[in-house]
C-alpha positions as a printed NumPy array, in Angstrom:
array([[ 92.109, 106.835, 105.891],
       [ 95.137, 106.869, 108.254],
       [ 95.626, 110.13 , 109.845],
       [ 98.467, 112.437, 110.743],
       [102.108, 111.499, 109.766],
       [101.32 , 108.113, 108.889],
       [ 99.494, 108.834, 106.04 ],
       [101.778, 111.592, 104.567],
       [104.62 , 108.726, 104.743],
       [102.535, 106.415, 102.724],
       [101.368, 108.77 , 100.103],
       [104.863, 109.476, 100.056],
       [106.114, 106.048,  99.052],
       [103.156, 105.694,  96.867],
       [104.929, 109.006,  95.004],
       [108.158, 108.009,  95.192],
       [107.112, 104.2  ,  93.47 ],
       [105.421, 106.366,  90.673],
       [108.366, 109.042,  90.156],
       [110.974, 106.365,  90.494],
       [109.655, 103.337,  88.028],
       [110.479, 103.341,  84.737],
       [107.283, 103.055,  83.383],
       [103.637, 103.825,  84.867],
       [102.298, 101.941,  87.404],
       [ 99.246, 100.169,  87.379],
       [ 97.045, 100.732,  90.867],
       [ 97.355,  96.864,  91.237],
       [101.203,  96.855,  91.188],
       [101.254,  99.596,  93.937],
       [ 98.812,  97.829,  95.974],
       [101.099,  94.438,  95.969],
       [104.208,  96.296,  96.168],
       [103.451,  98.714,  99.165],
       [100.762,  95.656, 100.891],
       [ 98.272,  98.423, 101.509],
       [ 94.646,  97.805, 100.949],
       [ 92.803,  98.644,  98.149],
       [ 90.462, 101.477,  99.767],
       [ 93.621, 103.209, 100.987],
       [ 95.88 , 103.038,  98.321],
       [ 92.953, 104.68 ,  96.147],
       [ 92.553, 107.202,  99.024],
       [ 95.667, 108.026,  98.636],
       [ 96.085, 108.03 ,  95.185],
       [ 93.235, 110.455,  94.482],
       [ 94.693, 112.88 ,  97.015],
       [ 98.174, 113.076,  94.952],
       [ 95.918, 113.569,  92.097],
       [ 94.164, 116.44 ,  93.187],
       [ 97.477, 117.775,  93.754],
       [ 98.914, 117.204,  90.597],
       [101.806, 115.139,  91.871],
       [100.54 , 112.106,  89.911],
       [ 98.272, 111.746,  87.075],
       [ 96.529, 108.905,  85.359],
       [ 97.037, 107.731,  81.804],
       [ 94.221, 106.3  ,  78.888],
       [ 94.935, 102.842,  80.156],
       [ 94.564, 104.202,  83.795],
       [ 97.837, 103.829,  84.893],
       [ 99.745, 106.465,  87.023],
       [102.417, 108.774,  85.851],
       [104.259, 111.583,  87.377],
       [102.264, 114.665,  87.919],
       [102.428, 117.98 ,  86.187],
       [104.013, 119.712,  88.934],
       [107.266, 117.917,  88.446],
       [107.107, 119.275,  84.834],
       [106.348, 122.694,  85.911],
       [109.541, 122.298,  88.203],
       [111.893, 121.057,  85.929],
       [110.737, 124.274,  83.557],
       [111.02 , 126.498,  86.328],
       [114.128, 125.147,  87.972],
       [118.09 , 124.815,  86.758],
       [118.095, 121.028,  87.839],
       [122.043, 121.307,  88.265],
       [121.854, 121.214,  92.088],
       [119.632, 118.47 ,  92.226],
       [121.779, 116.214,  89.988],
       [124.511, 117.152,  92.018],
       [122.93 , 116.173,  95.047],
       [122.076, 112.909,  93.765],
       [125.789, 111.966,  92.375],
       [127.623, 112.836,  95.518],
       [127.741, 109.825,  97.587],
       [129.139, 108.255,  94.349],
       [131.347, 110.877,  93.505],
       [132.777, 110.09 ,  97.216],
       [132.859, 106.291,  96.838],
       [134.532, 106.79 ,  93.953],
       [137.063, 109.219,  95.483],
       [137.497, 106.143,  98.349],
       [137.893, 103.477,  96.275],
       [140.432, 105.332,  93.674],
       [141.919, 108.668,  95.868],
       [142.497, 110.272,  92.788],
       [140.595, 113.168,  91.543],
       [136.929, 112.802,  90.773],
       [134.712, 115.014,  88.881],
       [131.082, 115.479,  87.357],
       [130.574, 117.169,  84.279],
       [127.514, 118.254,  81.823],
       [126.979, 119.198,  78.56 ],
       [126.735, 122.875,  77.805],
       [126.587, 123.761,  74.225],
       [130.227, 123.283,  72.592],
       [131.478, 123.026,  76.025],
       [131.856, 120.531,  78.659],
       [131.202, 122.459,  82.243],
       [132.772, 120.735,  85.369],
       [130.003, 121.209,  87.884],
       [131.904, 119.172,  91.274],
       [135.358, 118.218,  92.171],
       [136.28 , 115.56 ,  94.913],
       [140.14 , 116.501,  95.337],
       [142.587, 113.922,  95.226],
       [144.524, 112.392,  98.238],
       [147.607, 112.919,  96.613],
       [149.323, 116.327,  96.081],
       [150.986, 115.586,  92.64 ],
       [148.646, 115.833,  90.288],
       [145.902, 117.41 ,  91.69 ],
       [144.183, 120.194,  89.899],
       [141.244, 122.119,  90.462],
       [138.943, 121.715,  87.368],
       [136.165, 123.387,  88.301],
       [137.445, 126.48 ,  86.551],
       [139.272, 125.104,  83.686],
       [138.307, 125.021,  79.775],
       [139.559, 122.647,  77.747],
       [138.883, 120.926,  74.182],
       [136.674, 118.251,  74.652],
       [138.292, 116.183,  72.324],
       [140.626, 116.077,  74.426],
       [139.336, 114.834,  77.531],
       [137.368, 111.797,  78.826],
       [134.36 , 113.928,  79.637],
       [134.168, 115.382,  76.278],
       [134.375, 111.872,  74.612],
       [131.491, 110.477,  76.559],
       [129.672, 113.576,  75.12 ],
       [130.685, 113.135,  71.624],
       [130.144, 109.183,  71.585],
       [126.556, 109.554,  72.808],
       [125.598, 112.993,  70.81 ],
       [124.941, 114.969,  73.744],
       [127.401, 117.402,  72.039],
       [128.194, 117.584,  68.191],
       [131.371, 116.737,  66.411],
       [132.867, 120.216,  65.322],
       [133.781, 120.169,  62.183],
       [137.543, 120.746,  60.49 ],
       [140.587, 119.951,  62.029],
       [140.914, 119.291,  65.453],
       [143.478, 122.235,  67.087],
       [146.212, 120.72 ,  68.98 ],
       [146.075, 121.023,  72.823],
       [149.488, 123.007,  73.887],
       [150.721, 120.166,  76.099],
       [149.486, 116.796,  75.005],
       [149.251, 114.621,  72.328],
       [147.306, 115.862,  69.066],
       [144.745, 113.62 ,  68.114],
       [143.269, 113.108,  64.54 ],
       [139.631, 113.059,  63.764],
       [140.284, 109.804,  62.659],
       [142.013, 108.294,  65.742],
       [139.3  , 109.755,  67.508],
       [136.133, 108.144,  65.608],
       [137.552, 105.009,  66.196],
       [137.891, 106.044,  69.778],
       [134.206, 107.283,  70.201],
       [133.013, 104.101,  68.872],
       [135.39 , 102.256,  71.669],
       [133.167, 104.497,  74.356],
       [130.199, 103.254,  73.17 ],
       [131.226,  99.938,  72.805],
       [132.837,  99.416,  76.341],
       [130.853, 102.102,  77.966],
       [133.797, 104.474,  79.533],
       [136.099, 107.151,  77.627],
       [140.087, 107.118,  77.964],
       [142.306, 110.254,  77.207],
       [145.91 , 109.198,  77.945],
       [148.216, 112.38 ,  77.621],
       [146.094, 114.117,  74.975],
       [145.385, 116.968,  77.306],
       [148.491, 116.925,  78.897],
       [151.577, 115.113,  78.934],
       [151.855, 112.632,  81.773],
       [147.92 , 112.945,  82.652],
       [145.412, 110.08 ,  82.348],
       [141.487, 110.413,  82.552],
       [138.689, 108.193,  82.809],
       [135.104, 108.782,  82.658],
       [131.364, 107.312,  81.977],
       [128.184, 108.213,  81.516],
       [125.208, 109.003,  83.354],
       [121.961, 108.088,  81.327],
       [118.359, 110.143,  82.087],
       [115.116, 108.   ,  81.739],
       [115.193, 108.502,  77.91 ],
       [118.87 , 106.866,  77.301],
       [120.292, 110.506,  76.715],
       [123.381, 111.446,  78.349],
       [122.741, 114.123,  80.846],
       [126.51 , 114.309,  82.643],
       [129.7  , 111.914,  82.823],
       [132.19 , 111.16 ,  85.991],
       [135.591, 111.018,  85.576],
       [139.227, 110.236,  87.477],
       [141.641, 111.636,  86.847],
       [145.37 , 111.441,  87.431],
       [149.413, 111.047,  86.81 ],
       [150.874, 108.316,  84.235],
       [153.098, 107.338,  87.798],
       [150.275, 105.675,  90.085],
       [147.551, 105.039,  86.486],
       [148.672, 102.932,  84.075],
       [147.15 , 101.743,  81.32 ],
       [145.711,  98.1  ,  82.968],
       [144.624, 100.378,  86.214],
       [142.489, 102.916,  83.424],
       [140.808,  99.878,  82.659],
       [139.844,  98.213,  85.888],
       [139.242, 101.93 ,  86.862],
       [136.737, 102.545,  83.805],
       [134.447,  99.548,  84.3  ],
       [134.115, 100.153,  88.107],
       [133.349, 104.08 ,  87.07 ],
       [130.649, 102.617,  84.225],
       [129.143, 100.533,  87.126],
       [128.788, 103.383,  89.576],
       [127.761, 105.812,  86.573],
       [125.021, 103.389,  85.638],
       [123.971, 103.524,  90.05 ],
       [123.591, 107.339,  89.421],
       [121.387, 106.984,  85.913],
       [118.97 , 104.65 ,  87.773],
       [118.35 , 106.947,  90.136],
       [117.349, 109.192,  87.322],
       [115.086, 106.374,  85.857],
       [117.378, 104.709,  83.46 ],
       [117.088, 101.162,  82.658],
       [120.038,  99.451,  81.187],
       [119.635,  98.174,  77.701],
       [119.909,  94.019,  77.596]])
């Protein structure tokens, strides 16, 4: 069996090709893909066992291990997601220079966990510490279209500076999200502010956090929410892969 670092970097690509597919992997996959021989791979293999960092199935294919169960019991798994997002969250911020943010679902709330500021000075706002209805916003609609929060019931209240918005106008708005994949709020929050955002998808197809932009009526308008909101579904969809996603055909 190779020795010393060598061996630690190929049981760690054997890990990361069983914590990263989609599905379990059979020993002959992982021998093709990596181009190690058989004796080694199952060397290997057996010693990530032992550890509980992989684990085989009936059909005798390998699975994540128990310890990454144990860890995401043990561990708020905010930080990590974080981690993952942020080179997107700064492409995004490149490619736009409006303001960029990552949210997640927290009960009846939608909780703004990162902020890349804007490179303009109108219109940039610091969301990190700001509550507002869901309905609302373009983070909140991605939540509501793919139930990883629930429709309140009753009438929707009226945010203070933007547009109300009926429960009808926004069903037919939720089923748009789903639809074309990203979430527009033009001036519902606030009169002369646009958002966009899509979702990011975990292994299971639930939605675990969206990504929005966000900015004035005077440099977004309604053709520049679109272009923006496909490019964001693209990159969101970068992020849920990461996470083991597959996109539906």
């Amino acid at each position: 069996m190779p020795a010393g670092s060598q061996a630690v970097d190929r049981a760690a690509a054997l890990l990361g090709l069983v914590v990263e597919s989609g599905e379990p992997r059979t020993f002959t996959s992982l021998v093709d893909e990596l181009g190690l021989a058989k004796s080694t791979t199952s060397r290997l293999l057996q010693a990530l066992e032992r550890n509980r960092l992989v684990r085989r199935d009936r059909a005798g294919s390998f699975r994540p291990g128990p310890l990454f169960a144990i860890y995401a019991t043990q561990h708020d798994t905010t930080q990590d997601l974080l981690e993952l997002s942020q080179p997107v969250l700064d492409e995004i911020s490149e490619y736009t220079g409006e303001t960029v943010n990552l949210a997640v679902p927290r009960g009846e709330e939608v909780v703004q966990i990162a902020q890349v500021d804007s490179d303009y000075m109108i219109g940039a706002t610091n969301w990190l510490d700001v509550s507002v209805p869901p309905h609302c916003s373009a983070l909140g609609k991605v939540f509501y279209a793919y139930r990883a929060m629930a429709l309140p019931d009753g009438d929707l209240p009226d945010p203070p500076r933007g547009r109300p918005l009926s429960r009808r106008r926004l069903e037919r708005d939720l089923a748009e999200v789903t639809r074309r994949g990203w979430a527009l709020a033009w001036e519902e929050l606030e009169e002369g502010l646009v958002a966009v955002a899509a979702p990011v998808h975990t292994r299971d197809g639930s939605v675990v956090a969206a990504v929005s932009v966000s900015g004035p009526t005077t440099r977004i308008t309604k053709a520049d929410a679109a272009r923006i909101g496909a490019r964001l579904a693209t990159d969101a969809r970068s992020v849920s892969a990461q996470l083991g996603y597959k996109t539906r055909q």
